Coordinates of C-alpha atoms in Angstrom, one line a residue:
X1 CA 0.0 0.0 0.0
X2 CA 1.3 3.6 -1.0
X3 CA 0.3 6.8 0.2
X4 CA -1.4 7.7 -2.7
X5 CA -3.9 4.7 -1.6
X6 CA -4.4 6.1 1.8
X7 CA -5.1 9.7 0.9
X8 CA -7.3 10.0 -2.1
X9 CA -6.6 14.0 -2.1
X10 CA -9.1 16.5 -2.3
X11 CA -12.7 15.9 -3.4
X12 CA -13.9 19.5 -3.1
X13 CA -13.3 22.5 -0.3
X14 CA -14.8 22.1 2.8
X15 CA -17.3 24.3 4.7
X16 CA -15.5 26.6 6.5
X17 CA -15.9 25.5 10.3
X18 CA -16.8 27.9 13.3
X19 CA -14.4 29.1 15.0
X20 CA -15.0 26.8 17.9
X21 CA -14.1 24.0 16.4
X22 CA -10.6 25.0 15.2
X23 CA -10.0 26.2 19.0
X24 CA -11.0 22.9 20.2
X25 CA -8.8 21.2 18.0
X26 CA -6.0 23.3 19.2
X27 CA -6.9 22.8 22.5
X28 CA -6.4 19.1 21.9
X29 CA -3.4 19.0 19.9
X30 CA -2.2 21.6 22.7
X31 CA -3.1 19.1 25.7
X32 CA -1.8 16.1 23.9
X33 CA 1.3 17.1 22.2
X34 CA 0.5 15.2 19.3
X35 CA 1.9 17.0 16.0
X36 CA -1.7 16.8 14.3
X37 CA -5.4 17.3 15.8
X38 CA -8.4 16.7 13.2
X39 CA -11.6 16.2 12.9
X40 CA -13.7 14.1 9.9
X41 CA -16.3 13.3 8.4
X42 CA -18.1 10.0 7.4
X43 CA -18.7 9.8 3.1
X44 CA -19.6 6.2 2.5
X45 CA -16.7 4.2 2.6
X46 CA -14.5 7.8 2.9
X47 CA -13.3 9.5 6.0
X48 CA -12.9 13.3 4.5
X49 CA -10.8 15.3 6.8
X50 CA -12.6 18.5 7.2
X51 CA -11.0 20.3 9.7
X52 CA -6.7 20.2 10.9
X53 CA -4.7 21.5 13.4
X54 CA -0.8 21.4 13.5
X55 CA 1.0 20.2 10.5
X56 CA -0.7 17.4 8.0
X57 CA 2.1 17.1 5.5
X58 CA 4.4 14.6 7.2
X59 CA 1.1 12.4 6.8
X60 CA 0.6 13.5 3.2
X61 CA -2.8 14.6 4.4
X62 CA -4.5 17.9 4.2
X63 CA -7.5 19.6 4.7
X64 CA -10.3 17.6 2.0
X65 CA -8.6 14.8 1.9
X66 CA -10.5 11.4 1.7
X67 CA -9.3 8.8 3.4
X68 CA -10.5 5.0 2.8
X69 CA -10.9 4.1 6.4
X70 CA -11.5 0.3 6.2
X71 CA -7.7 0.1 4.6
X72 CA -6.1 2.3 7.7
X73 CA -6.9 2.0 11.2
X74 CA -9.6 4.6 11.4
X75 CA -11.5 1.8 10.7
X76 CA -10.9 -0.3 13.7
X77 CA -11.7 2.5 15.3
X78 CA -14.8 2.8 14.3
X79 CA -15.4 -0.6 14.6
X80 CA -14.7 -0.4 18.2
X81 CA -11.4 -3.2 17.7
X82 CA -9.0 -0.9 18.2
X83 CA -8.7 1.4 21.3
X84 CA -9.3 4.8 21.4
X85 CA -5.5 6.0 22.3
X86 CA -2.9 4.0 21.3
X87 CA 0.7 5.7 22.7
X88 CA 3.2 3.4 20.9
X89 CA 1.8 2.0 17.1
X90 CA 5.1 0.3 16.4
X91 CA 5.5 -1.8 19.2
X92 CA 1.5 -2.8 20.1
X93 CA 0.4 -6.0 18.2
X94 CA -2.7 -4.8 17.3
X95 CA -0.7 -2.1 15.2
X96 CA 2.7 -3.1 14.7
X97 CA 2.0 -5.0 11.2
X98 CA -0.5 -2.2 9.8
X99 CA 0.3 -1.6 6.9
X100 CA -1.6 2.0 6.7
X101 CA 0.7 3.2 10.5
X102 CA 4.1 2.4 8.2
X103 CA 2.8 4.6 4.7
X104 CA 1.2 7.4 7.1
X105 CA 4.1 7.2 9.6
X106 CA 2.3 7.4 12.6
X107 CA 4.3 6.4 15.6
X108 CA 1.0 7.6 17.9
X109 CA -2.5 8.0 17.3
X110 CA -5.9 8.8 19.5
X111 CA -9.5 8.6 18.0
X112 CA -12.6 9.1 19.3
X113 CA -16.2 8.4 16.8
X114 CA -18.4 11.8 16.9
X115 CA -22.4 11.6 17.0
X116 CA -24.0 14.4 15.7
X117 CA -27.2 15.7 17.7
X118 CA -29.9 12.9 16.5
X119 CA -27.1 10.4 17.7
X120 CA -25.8 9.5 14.2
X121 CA -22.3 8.6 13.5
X122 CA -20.9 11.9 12.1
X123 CA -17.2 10.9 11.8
X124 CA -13.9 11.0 14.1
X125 CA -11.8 13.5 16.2
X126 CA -8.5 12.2 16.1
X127 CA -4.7 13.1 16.3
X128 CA -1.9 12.1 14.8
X129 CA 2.2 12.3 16.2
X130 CA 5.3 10.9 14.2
X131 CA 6.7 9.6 17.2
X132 CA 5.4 7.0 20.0
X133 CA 4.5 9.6 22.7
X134 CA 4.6 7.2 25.8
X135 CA 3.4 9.7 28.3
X136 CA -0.6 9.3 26.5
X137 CA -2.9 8.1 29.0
X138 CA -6.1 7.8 30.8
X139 CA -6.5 11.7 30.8
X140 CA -5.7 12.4 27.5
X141 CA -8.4 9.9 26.7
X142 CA -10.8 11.6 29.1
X143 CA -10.4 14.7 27.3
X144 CA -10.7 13.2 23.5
X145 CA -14.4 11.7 25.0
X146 CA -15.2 15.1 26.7
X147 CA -14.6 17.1 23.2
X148 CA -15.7 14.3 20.6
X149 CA -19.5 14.8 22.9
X150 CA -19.3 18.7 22.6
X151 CA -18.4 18.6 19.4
X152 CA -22.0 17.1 18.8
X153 CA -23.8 20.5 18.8
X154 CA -21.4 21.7 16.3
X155 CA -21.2 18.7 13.6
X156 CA -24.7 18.8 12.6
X157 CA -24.4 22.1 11.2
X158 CA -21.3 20.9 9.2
X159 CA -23.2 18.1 8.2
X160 CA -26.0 19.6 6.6
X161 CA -23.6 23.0 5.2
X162 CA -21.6 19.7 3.6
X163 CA -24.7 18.3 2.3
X164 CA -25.9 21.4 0.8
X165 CA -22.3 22.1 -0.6
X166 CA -22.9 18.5 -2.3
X167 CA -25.9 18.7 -3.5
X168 CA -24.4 22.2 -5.3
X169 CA -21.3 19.7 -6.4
X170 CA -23.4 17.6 -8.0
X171 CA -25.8 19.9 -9.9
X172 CA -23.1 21.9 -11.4
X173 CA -20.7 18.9 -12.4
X174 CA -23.8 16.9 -14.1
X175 CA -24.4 20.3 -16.0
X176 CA -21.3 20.7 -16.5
X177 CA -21.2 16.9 -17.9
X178 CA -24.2 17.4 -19.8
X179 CA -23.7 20.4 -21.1
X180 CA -26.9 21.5 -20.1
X181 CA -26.6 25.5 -20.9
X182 CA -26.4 27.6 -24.2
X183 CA -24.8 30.2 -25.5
X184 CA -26.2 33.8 -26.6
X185 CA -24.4 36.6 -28.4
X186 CA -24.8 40.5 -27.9
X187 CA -22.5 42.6 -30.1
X188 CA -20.8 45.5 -29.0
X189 CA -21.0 47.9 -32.0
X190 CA -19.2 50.5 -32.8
X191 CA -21.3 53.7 -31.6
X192 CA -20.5 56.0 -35.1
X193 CA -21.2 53.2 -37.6
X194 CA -23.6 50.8 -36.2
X195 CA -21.5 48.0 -36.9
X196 CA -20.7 45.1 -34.6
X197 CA -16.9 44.8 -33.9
X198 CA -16.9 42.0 -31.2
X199 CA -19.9 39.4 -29.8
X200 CA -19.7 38.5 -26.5
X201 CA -20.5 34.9 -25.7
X202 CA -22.8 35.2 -22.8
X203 CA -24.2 31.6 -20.9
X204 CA -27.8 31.0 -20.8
X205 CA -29.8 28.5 -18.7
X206 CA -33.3 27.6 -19.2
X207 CA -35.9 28.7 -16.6
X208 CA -33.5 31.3 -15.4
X209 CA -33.5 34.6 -15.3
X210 CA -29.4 34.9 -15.3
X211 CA -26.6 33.0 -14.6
X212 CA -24.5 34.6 -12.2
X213 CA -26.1 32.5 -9.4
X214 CA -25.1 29.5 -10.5
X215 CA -21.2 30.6 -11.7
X216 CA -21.1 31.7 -7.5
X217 CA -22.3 28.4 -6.5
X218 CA -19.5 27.1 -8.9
X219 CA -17.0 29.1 -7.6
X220 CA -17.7 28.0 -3.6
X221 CA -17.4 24.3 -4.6
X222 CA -14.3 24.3 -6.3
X223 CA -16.1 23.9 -9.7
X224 CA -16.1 27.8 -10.6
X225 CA -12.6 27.1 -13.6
X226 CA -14.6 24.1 -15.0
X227 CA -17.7 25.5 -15.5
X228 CA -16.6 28.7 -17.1
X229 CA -14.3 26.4 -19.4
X230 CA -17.4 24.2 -20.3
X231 CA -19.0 27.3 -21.1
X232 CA -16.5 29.1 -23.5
X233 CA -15.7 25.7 -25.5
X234 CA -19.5 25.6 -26.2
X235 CA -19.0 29.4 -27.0
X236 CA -15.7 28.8 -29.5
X237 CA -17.6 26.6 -31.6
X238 CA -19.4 29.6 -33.4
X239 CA -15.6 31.1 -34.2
X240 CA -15.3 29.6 -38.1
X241 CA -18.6 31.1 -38.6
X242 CA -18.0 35.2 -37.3
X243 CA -17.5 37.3 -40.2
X244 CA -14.3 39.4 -40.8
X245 CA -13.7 41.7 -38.5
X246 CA -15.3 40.8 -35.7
X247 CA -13.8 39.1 -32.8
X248 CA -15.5 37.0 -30.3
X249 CA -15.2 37.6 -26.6
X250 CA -15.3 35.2 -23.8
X251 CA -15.9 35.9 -19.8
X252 CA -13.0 34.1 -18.0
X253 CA -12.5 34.8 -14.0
X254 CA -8.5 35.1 -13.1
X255 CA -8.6 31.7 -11.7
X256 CA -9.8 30.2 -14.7
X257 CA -7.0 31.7 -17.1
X258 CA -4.8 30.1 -14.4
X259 CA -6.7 26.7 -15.1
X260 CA -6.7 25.9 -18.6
X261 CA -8.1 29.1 -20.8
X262 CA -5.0 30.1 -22.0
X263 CA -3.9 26.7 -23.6
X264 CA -7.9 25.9 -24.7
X265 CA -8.1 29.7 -26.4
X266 CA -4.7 28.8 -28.0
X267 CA -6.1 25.6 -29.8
X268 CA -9.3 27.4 -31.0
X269 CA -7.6 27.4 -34.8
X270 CA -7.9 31.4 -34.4
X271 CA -6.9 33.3 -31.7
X272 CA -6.2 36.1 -33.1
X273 CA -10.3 36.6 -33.6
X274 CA -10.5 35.9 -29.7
X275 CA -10.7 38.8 -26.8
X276 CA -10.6 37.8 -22.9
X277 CA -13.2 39.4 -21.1
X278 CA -11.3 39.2 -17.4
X279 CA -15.1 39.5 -15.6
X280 CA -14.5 42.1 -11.8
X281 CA -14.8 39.1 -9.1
X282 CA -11.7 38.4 -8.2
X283 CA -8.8 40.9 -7.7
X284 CA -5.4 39.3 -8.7
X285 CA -3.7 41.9 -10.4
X286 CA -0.1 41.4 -8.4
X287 CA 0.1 37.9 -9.3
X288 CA 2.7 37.3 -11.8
X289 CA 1.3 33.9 -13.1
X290 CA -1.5 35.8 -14.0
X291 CA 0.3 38.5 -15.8
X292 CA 2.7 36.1 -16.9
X293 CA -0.9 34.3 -18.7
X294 CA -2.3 37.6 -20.4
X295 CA 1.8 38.3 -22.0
X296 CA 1.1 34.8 -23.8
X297 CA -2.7 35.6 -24.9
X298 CA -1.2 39.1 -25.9
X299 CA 1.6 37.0 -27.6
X300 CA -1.6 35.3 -30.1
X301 CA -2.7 38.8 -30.8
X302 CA -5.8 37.8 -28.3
X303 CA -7.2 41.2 -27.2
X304 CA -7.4 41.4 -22.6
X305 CA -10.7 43.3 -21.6
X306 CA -11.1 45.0 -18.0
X307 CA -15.0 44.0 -17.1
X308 CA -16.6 46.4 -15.2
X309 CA -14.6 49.4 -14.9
X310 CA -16.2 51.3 -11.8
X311 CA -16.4 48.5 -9.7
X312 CA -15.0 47.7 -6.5
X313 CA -13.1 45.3 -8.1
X314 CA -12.3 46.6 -11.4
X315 CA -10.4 49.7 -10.1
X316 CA -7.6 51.8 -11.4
X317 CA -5.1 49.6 -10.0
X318 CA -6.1 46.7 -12.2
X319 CA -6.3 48.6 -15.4
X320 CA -2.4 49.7 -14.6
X321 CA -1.3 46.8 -14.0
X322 CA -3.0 44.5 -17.1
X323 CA -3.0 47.4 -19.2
X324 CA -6.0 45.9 -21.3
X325 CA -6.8 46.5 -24.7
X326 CA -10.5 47.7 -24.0
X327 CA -11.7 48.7 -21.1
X328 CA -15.9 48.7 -20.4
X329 CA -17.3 51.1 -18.4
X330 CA -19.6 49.5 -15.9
X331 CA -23.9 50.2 -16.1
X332 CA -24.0 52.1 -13.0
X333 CA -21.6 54.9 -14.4
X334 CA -23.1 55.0 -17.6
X335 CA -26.9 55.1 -16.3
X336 CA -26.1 58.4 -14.6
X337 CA -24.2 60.0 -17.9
X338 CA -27.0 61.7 -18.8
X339 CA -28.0 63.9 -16.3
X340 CA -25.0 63.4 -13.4
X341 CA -21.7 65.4 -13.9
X342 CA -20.0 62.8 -11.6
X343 CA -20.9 60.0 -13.6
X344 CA -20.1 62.3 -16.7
X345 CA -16.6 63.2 -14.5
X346 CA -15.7 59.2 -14.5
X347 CA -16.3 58.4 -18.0
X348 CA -14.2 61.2 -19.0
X349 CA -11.5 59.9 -16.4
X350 CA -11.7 56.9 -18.4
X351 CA -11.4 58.3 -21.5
X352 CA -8.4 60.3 -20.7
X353 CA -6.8 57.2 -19.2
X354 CA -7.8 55.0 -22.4
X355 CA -6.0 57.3 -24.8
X356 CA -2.7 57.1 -22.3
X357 CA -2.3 53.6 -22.6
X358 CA -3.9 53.0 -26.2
X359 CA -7.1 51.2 -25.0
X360 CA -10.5 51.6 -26.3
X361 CA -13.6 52.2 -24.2
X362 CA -17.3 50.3 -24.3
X363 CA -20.3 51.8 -22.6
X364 CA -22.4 48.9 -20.9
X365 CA -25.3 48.8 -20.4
X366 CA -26.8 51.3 -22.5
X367 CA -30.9 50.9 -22.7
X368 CA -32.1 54.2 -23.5
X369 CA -31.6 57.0 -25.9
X370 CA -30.4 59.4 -23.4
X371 CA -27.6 57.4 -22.3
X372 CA -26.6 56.3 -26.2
X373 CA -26.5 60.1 -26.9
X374 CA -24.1 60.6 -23.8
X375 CA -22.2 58.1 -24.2
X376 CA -21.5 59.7 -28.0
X377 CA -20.9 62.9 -26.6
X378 CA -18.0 61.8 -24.0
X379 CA -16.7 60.6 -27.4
X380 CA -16.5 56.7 -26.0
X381 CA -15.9 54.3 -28.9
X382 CA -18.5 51.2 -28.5
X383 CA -21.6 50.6 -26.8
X384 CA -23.4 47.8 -25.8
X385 CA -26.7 47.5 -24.4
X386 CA -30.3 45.8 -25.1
X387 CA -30.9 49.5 -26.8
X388 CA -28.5 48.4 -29.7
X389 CA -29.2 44.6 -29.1
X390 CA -30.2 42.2 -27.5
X391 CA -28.5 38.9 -26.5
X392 CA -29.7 36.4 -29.6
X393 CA -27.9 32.4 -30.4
X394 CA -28.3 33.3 -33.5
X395 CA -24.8 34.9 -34.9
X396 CA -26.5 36.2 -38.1
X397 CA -28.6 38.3 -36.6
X398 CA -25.5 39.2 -33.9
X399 CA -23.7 40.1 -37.0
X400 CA -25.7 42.8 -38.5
X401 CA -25.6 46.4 -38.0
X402 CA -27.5 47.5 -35.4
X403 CA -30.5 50.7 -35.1
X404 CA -31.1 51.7 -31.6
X405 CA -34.2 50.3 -29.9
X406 CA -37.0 52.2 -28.5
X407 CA -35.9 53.1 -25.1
X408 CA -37.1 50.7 -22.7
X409 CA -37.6 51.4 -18.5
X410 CA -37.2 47.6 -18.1
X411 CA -33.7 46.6 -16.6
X412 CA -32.6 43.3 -17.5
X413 CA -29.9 41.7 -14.8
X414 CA -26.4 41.7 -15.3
X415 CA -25.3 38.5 -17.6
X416 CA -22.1 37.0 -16.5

């Protein structure tokens, strides 16, 4: 047996557990001197370690990380066959010839099975220590019994924020599987000829009324890269059939061009038709891998967008830095243009810093006539907005030149 078939590694992340618990898990690795205090949960046949304290990594454990327990002792323990508290694991007989004490290297080991509050078996406190630690006794053991029963109050809420957090798992990785979301296209049009110059590929989900939910939910499971992935390969697949001279644009968070984008945008067969839309919810614009990501896109003549630009998120800082190609101004600025001086004050900030560093500038957003004529009249270049158009699969009609719509009081929310 190896290590790699001890520890299965992470599954997903783990609900983030009250403070209380990770005291108590100090307070035990504390009292026992042991080098690693944790607490897991039951999965089936897996024991995931939600919650650590101390150091994991001479275990080649860590946080998420699903143990088979019926191969390693944990499940002796829970079978009641093994003691709780077991000082010296190389030199008792119940232990000495355990495979699973030799891979882990666990020279000392205490384990107590946690009930949650309607007395089910919720999973183990335990602790770990590289060395025998001879001085464990009936006190320590005391104490493991006195914290696994007031830990009971506190595991059913992990176990039902786990549950939910696997239900979310689940949902998004079977759409994500099936594919089970299409792809819209609103132009952003140049705002003195009508014409398109880019489409941006904007998700769509049936029944819903936008999609940012669900790219959140994907984003506190671990799944937030994959699904955006899934989403802009079902997006590239319109590329051969975009006219000249328009480009297509893709939403991608910072994490996701740190997962795969950049090599999946590089085998599209044409990225220099691509822009990267980098969308305002994370802020990662001192880390050099990421910079070191948009210097290869830039290196495939694929155009960087700053999302959002007004946005806590989306700040001056970030358009220094990334120096983007085109920057969009977010809707809240450009629904005051018409009648605010502040708002008007910001998009000619913009503007001014645009020109300094060769970008472009896009007004979102724009739904009525009042705020196209404004947006003209700070001299941006492009607009977008369900004035000019609105979203549409079909590319055809995303294609043609746009007339503004009748001005509408309806606001549609944000796509991703």
């Amino acid at each position: 047996m190896s290590r790699r078939h001890v520890c299965l590694g992470p599954q997903s992340e783990v609900p983030e557990p009250s403070a209380a618990v990770v005291d108590l898990l100090g307070l035990l690795q504390r009292r026992t001197g042991m080098d690693l205090a944790w607490l897991g949960r039951f999965d089936g046949q897996l024991l995931v370690l939600q919650t650590m304290s101390g150091n994991p990594r001479p275990f080649g454990l860590s946080p998420g990380c699903s143990v088979r327990y019926e191969e390693v002792l944990f499940g002796q323990v829970r079978n009641a066959s093994f003691p709780p508290l077991i000082p010296d694991t190389r030199r008792d007989p119940r232990t000495e010839s355990s495979a699973s004490v030799r891979e882990l290297g666990v020279g000392a080991y205490a384990a107590m099975p946690v009930l949650d509050a309607s007395g089910r078996l919720y999973g183990l406190l335990g602790c770990l220590n590289r060395h025998p630690r001879p001085s464990l006794g009936e006190r320590d053991g005391r104490l493991l019994w006195l914290l696994a029963e007031f830990l009971t109050g506190y595991v059913s809420d992990l176990r039902e924020m786990w549950e939910a957090r696997s239900r979310t798992w689940s949902r998004i990785q079977n759409m994500i599987d099936e594919g089970d979301f299409t792809i819209a296209y609103q132009p952003i049009v140049d705002l003195r000829t009508g014409r398109p110059v880019a489409l941006e590929a904007l998700t769509r989900l049936e029944n819903s009324p936008g999609p940012g939910p669900l790219f959140t939910d994907a984003a506190d499971v671990g799944l937030g890269p994959e699904l955006e992935l899934a989403a802009i390969r079902r997006a590239l697949t319109a590329l051969p059939e975009l006219p000249g001279g328009v480009r297509l644009a893709v939403n991608a968070s910072p994490s996701t061009l740190l997962n795969g984008l950049v090599g999946v945008l590089l085998e599209s067969g044409a990225p220099e038709r691509l822009a990267v839309e980098i969308t305002e919810n994370e802020y990662l614009a001192d880390d050099h891998d990421l910079l070191a990501s948009i210097r290869t896109l830039r290196d495939h003549d694929i155009r960087i967008v700053v999302d959002d630009m007004g946005t806590c998120f989306a700040g001056l800082q970030l358009v220094l830095r990334l120096r983007p190609d085109v920057i969009k101004i977010d809707r809240f600025i450009v629904r005051g243009m018409p009648t605010d001086p502040a708002h008007q004050a910001v998009a000619a900030g913009v503007t001014t810093i645009a020109q300094a560093i060769g970008s472009r500038v896009v007004a979102e957003g724009i739904e009525t006539t009042a705020e196209l004529a404004a947006a003209r009249d700070a001299s941006l270049d492009y607009g977008q907005g369900f004035l000019l158009a609105t979203p549409t699969p079909n590319l055809r009609t995303a294609c043609a030149p746009t007339t503004p719509r009748p001005s509408t009081a309806m606001h549609r929310p944000p796509p991703h």
